[in-house]
Every structure is written in C-alpha cells, then in structure tokens.
Coordinates of C-alpha atoms and ligand atoms in Angstrom, one line a residue:
X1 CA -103.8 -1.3 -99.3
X2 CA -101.2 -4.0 -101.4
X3 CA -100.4 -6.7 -99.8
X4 CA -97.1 -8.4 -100.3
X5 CA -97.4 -12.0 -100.0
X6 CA -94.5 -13.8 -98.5
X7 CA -91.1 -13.6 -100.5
X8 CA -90.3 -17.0 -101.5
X9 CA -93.1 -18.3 -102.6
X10 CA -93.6 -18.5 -105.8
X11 CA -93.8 -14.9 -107.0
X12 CA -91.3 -13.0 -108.7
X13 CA -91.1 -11.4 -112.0
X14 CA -92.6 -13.1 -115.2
X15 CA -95.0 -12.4 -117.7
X16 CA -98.4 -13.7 -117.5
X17 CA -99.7 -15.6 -120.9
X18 CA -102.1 -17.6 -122.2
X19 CA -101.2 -19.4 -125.0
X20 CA -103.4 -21.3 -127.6
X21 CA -101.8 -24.6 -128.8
X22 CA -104.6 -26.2 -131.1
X23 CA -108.4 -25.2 -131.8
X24 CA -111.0 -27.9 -133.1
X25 CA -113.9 -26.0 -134.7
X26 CA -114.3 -23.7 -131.5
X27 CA -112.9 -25.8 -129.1
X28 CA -109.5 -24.9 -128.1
X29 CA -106.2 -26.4 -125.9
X30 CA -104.1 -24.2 -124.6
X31 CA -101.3 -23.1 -121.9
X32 CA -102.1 -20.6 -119.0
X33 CA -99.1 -19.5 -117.0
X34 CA -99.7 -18.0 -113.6
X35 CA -97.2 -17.3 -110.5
X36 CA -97.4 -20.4 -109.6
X37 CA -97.0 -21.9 -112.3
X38 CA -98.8 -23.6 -115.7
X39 CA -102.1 -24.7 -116.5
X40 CA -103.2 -26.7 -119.5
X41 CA -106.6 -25.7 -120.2
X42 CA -109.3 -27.5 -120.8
X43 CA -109.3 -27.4 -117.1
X44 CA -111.1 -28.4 -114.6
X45 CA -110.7 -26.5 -111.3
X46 CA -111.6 -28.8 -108.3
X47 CA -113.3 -26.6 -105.3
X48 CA -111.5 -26.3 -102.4
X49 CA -114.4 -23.8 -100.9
X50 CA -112.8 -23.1 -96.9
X51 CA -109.3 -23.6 -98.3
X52 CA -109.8 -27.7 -98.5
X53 CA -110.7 -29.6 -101.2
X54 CA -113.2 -31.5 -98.6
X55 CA -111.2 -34.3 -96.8
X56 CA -108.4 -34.5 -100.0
X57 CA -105.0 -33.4 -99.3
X58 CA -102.9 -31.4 -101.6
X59 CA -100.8 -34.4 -102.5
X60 CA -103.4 -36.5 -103.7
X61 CA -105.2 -33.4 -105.4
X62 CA -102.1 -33.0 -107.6
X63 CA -101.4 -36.9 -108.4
X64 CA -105.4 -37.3 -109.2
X65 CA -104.4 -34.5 -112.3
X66 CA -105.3 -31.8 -110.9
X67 CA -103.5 -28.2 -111.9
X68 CA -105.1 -25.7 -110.3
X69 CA -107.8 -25.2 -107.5
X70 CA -110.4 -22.3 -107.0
X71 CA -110.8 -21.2 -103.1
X72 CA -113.5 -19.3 -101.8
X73 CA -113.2 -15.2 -101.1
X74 CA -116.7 -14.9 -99.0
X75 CA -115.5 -18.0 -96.6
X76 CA -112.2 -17.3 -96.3
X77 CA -113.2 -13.6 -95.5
X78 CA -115.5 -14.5 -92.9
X79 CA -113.2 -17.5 -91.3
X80 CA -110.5 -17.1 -90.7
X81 CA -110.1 -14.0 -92.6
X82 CA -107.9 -13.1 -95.7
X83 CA -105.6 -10.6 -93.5
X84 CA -104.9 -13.9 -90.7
X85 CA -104.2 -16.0 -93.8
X86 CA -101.8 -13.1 -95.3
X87 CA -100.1 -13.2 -91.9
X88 CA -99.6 -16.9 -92.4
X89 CA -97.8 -16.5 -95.7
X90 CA -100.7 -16.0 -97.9
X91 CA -103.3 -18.7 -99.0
X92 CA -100.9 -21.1 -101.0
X93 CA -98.7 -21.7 -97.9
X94 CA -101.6 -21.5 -95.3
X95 CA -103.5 -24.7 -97.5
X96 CA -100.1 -26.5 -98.3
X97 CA -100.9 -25.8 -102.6
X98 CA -98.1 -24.5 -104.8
X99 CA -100.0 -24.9 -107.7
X100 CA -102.3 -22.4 -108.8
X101 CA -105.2 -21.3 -107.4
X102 CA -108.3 -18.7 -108.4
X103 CA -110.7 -17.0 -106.1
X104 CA -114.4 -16.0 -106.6
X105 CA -114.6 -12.6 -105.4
X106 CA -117.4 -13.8 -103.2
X107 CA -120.3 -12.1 -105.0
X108 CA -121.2 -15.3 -106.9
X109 CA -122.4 -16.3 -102.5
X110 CA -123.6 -13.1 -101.8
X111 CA -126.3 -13.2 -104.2
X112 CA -127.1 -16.7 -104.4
X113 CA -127.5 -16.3 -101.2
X114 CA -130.5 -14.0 -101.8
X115 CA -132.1 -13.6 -98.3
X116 CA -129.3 -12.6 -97.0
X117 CA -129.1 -9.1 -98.9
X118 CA -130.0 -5.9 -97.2
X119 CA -128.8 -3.2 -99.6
X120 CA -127.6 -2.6 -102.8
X121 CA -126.4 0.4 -104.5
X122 CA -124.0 1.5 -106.9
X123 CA -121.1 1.3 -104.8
X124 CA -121.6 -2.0 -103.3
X125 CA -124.0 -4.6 -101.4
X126 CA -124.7 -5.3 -97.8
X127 CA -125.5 -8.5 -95.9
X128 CA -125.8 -10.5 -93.3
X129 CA -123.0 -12.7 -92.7
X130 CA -124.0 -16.6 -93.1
X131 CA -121.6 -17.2 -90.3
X132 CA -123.2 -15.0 -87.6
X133 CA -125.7 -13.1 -89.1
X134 CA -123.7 -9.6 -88.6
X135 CA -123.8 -7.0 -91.2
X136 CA -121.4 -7.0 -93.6
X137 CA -120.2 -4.9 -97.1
X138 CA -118.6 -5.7 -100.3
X139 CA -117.3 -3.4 -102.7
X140 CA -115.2 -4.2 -106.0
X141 CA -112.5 -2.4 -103.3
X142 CA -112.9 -4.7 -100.9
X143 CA -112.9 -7.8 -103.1
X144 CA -109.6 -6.6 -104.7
X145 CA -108.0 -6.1 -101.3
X146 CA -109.0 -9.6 -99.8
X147 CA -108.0 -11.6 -103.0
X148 CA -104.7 -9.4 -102.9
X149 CA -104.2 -10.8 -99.0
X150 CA -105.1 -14.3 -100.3
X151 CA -102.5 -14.1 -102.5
X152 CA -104.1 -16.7 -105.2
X153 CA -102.6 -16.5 -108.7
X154 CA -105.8 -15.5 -110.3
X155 CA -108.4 -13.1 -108.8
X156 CA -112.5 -12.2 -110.3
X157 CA -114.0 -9.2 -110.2
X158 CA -116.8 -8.8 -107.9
X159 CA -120.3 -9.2 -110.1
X160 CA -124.3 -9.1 -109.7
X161 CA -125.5 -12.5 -110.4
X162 CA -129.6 -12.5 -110.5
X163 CA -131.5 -15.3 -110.5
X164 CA -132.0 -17.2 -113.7
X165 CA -135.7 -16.4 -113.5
X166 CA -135.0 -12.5 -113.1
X167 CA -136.9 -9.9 -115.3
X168 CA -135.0 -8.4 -118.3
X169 CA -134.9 -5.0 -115.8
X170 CA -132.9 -6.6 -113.3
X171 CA -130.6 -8.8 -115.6
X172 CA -129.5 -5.2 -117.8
X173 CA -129.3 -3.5 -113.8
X174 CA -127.0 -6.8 -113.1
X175 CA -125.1 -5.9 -116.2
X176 CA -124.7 -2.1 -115.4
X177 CA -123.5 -2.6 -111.9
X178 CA -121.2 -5.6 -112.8
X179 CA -119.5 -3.2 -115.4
X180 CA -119.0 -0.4 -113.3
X181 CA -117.4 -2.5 -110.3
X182 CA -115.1 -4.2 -113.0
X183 CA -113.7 -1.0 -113.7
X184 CA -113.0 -0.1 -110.0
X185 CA -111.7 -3.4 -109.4
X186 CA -109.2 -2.9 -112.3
X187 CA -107.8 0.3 -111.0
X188 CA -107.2 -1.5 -107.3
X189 CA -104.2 -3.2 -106.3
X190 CA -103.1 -6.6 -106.5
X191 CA -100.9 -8.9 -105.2
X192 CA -97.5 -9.3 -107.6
X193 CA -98.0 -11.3 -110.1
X194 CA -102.3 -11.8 -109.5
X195 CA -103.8 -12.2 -113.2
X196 CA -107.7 -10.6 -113.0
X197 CA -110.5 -11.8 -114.5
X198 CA -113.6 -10.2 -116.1
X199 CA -117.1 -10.9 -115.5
X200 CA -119.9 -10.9 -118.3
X201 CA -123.6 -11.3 -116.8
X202 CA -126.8 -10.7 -119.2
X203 CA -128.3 -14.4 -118.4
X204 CA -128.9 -16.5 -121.4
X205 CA -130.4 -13.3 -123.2
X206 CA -128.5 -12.6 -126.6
X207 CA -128.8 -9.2 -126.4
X208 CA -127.2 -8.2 -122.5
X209 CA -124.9 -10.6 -122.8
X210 CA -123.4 -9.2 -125.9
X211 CA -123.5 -5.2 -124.2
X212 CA -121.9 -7.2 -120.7
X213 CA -119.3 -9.0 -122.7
X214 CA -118.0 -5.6 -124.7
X215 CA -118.3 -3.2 -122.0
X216 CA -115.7 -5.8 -120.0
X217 CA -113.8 -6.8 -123.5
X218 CA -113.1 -3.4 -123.3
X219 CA -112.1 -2.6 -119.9
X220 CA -109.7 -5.0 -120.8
X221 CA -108.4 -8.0 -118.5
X222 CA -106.7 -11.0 -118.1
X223 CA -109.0 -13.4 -118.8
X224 CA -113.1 -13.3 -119.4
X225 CA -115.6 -15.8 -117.4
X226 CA -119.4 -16.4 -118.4
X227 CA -121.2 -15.5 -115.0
X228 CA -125.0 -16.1 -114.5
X229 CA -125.2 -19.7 -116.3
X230 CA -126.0 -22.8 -115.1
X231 CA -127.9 -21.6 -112.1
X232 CA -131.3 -22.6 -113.4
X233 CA -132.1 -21.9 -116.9
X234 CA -132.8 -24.4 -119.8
X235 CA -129.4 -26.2 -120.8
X236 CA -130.0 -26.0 -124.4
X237 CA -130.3 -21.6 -124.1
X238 CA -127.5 -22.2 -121.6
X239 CA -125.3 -23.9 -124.3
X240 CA -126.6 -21.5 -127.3
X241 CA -125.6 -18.5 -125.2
X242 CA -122.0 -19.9 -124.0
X243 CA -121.4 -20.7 -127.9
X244 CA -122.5 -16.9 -128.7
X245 CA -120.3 -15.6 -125.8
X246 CA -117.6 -17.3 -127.2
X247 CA -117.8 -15.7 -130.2
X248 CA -117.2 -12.3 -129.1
X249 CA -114.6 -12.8 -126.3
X250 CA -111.3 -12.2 -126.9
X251 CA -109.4 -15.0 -128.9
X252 CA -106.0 -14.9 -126.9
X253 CA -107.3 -15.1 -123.6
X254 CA -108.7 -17.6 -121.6
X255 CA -112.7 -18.2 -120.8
X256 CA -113.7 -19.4 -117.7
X257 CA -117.3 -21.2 -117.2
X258 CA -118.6 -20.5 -113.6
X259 CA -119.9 -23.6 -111.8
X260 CA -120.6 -26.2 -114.6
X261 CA -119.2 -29.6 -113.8
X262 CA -121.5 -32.4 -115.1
X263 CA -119.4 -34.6 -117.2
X264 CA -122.2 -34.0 -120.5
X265 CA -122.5 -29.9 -119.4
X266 CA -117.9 -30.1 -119.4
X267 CA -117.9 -31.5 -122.9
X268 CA -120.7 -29.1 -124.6
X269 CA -119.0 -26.5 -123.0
X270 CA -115.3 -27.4 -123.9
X271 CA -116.3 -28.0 -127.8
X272 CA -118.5 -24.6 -127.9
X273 CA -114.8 -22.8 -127.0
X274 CA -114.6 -22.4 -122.8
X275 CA -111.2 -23.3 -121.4
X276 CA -112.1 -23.4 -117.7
X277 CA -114.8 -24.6 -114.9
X278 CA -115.1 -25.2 -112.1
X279 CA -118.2 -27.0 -110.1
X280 CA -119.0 -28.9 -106.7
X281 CA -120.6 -31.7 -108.3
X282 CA -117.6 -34.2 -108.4
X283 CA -117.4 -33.5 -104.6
X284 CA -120.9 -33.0 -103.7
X285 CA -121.9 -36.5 -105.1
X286 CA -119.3 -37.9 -103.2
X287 CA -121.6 -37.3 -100.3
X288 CA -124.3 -38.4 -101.3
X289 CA -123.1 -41.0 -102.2
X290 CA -123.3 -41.0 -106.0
X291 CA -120.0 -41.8 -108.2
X292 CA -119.8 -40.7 -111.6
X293 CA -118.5 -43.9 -113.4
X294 CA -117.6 -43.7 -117.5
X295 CA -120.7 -46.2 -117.4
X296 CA -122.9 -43.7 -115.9
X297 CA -123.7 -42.6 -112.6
X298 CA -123.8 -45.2 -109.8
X299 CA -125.7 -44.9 -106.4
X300 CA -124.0 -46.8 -104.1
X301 CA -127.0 -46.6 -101.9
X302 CA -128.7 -48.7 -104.3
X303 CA -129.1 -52.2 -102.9
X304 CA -128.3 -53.7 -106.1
X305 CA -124.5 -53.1 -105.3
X306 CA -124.5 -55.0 -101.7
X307 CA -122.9 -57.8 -102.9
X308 CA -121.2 -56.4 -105.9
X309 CA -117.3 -57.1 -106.0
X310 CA -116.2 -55.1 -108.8
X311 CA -114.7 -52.3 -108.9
X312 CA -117.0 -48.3 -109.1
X313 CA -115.0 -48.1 -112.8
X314 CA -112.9 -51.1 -114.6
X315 CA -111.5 -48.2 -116.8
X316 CA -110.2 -45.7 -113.3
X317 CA -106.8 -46.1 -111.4
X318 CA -108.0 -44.0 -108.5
X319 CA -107.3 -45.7 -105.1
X320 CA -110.7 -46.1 -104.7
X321 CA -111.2 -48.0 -107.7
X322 CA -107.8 -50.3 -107.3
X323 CA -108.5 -51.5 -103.9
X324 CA -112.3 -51.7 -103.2
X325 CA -115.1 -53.3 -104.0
X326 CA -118.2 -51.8 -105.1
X327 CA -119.8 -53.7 -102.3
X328 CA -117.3 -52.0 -99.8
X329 CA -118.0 -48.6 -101.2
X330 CA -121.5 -48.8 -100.0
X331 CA -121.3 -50.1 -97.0
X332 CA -119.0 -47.2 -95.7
X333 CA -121.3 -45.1 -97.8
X334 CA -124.2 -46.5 -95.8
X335 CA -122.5 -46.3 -92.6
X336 CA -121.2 -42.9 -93.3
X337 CA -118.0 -43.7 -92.5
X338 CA -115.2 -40.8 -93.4
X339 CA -113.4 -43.1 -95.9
X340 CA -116.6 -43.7 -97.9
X341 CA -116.5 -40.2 -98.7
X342 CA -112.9 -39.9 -99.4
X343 CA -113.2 -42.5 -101.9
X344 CA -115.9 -41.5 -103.6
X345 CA -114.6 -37.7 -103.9
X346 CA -111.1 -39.2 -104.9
X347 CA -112.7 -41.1 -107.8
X348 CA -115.2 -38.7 -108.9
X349 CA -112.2 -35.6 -109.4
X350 CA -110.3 -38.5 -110.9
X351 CA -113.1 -39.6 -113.5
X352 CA -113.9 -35.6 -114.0
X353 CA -110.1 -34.8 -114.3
X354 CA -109.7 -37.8 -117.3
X355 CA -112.5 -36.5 -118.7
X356 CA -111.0 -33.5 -119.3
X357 CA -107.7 -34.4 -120.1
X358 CA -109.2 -36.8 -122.2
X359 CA -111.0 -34.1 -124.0
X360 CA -107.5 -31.8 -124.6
X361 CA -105.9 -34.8 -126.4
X362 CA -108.9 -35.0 -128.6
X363 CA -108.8 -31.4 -129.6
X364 CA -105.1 -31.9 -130.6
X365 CA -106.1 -34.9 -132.7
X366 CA -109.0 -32.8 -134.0
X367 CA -111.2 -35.5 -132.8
X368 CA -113.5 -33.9 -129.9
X369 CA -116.6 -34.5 -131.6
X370 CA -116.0 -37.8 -131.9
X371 CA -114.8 -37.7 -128.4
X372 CA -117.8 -35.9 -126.9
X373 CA -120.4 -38.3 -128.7
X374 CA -118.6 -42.0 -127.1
X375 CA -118.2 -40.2 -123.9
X376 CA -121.8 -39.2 -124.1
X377 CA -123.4 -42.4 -125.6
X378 CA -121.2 -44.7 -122.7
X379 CA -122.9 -42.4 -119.8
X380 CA -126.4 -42.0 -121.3
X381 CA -126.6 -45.6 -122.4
X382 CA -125.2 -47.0 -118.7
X383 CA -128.0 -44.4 -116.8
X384 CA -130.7 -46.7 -118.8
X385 CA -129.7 -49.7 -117.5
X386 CA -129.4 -48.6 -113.8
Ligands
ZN1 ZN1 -111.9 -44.5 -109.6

C-alpha cells in the first residue's frame, strides 16, 4: 500500500547522496541530501518524539542550528496515527517542518519497552499498546507502510534491540531476525523520494556485530545505523565496538548512532567515524532542570545559583542565555513554570548543536583531536568545581 504524500511539498525527482567533504583520521564531514533538503553531517538530530520537539516551535528549531529532526513511528502510530497524519498532508506539513526529518521504525520502543511484549516470531512481534494496553503487531511490512504515510525523508528498518545485559543466544537471535526483516523491509514500498536505513545489532560483541553489519552491508541501503549501543553497556566497549563498526561500514554512506547525545559520548563518537545521533538528553535535562553549559553541567536546582546574575553560559547566544539570569532560570525551574523549561531545552539543543558544528569545522581544519580534548577538559574540569 504506497502512499503518496501531498504534491507540493517537497518531493519530486532528485537523486539521493551523501557526499564526504573532509575526513580527520576516521572522523568525517560530509553532505546528506534528502527530499527535503541538505544535511551537513556531523549532525545532531534533536527529538521531536509525538511530532514536537517538546514545547520548541519549528522556527526556533531551525534558527538554534538545527537541520534535521527524528519523529517517532510507535507514537505517531498509536496517536494520532500515520494514515490521519497522511490525510493531513503527510508528517512535514502536519508539524509545520520542511526540513528533514527521520523516523525510528518504532522497534527501538517496542523492545525497550520489554514488559510490554507478548510474542515474537519470525515474522514480527506483538504487544500491548503503551497508550491503552490493546494488542498490537509490527512487522518490517508494517513499519515500511507507516513511515511511507509519514512521509519523513529518511525511514529505519524495523530491528530486535535486546537488552545490553542479554546472553550471546539472544543477541546472535537479535541479529538473525533484524537481518531477515531488513530484507522485507527493502522489498516494501516507500514514499517518493524516502532514503532507508539499515540496522546492525550484535551488542558490543566483535564477533555479531561484524556478521549484523555484512549481512545488512549487503542487502544494501541507504545509509547504516549502530543499533543496540548506549543502552547500558560499559562506554569504553561501547566506543571500541562503534570504532570497529566503523571500520566495516560502507565508506560512501552515512552512519547513524542511535540515541547517544552526551556532549563527551557526541565527540568520541564523531572522531571514531559516525556522522549522525540523535538522543533525548538535551531535552530531557531541560526538565530536570539540568543545563549543559561549555563549563560543565549546571543544576539550577542547586541553591548556590539563587542569587546568581550571570548568564547559564557567557560563551551561548541562545535567548535563554541573552536575557536571563542564572538566578531567574531557577526560580522558574523551581516553580515549574513552562518558560523554565523552554529555556533550558532552547539552550541545551543550542549548546549540543555548537558542539557539533563546532566539531565539523574542526574536522575540516584537521583539528578534532585537538577539539575533542579542550571541549572535554572545559566540561570535566567545570563538573569538579560544582
Ligand atoms: Zn544558552
């Protein structure tokens, strides 16, 4: 069942490329082009999970930096549903974003979302809906179909994702089943234009990582993301197996890191060769009221700040860091007033954003070593003090 998304809007014939345009050891910059438009990669995907980048409008998204957001398939399935959204012009028009956007095929929820499993088998998985507990299905069928009614520019395979502290058994089961849907998801329509990425699972061990990565290599897609990291494991296996993965995935195409967003896990991963991530962090914190400052990380609920007028970051031009005073932050923070949280998420996408931009100039210089280790030593030497 194709869906075609609404005429006008940004589709129409072109050629899909990703284009590398300087590489420090293995870190590389590069251009993406989608049907909405470019991407320069390093990039960081902000997470607009229900269709919303939580209380940021699509404005200030794209003057904070940002090129591209990733949406959520299981959500948007569940409420309001990808067909009502296709009715309404498809997802870019129903959220008010021309730029590009990428959706998780909803698997990555599905089984993070462990209890909520009743059945898995080779052709898909059953569930219980988080909305309202009613049974549901997924298939690599399905997850094509809802992602071609969404319309987004960049669609993922639907994938097993175990546990980090899963048995060999069930990681090489994860990587069987995660091939075999890749290959029926490949065969299933799209919308025009809809670039599809690959999956590789196999945890951080060497061996199922390397059999995930080839059997998808070789089915052959658009672009290749490292599932099953970052959910648990020991960062330094979790960085040894990215820089592995790196090494066997595909050159000329882009590599997407599935939910990393710390500012120290974004650089590590950037210099070992990954091009995208995405991660809730930036807005999570926000909430809790934590900024992420290039002096470290600040808790505004820390009394310390009360009476503090400086700005969350001399260095940021975000609105929340031109206008208000640290001592302002918290008290809306404290209050849990709705701008408190605005600001916070405002300057944390902005600081994560720079960061990453900041990273892309210093692979063109050939400097991201150099880069990575001030950025580092500023936020480690800042979280001491606090
Ligand atoms: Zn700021």
């Amino acid at each position: 069942m194709a869906h075609k998304p609404h005429p006008g809007w940004g589709y129409g014939d072109f050629v899909s490329s990703f284009e590398l345009t300087a590489t420090n050891g293995a870190a590389r910059a590069g251009v993406l082009r989608t049907a909405h438009g470019e991407l320069k990669t390093p990039a960081f995907m902000p997470v607009g999970t229900k269709a919303t980048v939580k209380s940021v409008d699509p404005d200030e998204l794209r003057a904070l930096g940002a090129e591209i957001l990733l949406c959520n398939t299981y959500h948007l399935h569940f409420r309001p549903g990808a067909d009502t959204i296709a009715e309404l012009g498809g997802l870019h028009r129903f959220m008010a974003w021309d730029g590009p956007i990428l959706t998780d095929s909803g698997g990555f929820q599905v089984f993070s979302l462990r209890h909520t499993i009743v059945a898995r088998d080779d052709d898909g998985v059953t569930f219980r809906s988080v909305y309202d507990g009613d049974i549901a299905r997924f298939t690599p069928e399905l997850a094509a179909r809802l992602q071609a009614e969404l319309g987004s520019d960049i669609a993922m395979c639907l994938d097993v994702c175990p546990p980090a502290d899963a048995a060999r058994q069930e990681l090489a089961e994860a990587v069987r089943l995660t091939t075999l849907w890749a290959r029926r998801q490949r065969a299933a329509d799209r919308a025009p234009g809809q670039l599809l990425f690959g999956i590789s699972q196999g945890g951080a061990d060497p061996e199922l990582r390397r059999r995930s990565i080839e059997e998808i290599a070789e089915l052959g897609f658009d672009g290749y993301a490292l599932g099953g990291l970052a959910i648990g494991e020991p960062r330094p296996r979790m960085f040894e197996a990215t820089a592995a993965a790196s090494e066997l995935l595909p050159e000329d195409q882009p590599r997407y890191f599935m939910g990393i967003g710390d500012p120290e896990g974004i650089l590590e991963v950037i210099e070992r060769g990954i091009d995208m991530f995405d991660c809730v962090l930036p807005t999570r914190n926000a909430r809790t009221g934590t900024a992420l400052t290039s002096q470290g990380r600040l808790n505004l609920r820390n009394a310390g700040f009360a009476r503090d007028p400086r700005p969350l970051d001399e260095d940021c031009e975000c609105p929340a860091c031109t206008r208000f005073s640290r001592a302002y932050l918290r008290h809306l923070v404290n209050q849990q007033e709705l701008l408190g949280h605005r600001l916070l998420t405002l300057h944390n996408l902005r600081f994560v954003l720079d960061l990453v931009a900041g990273a892309r100039r210093a692979i063109e210089r050939g400097e991201l070593n150099t880069y990575k280790t001030a950025a580092l030593e500023r936020l480690g030497a800042a979280t001491e003090v606090q």
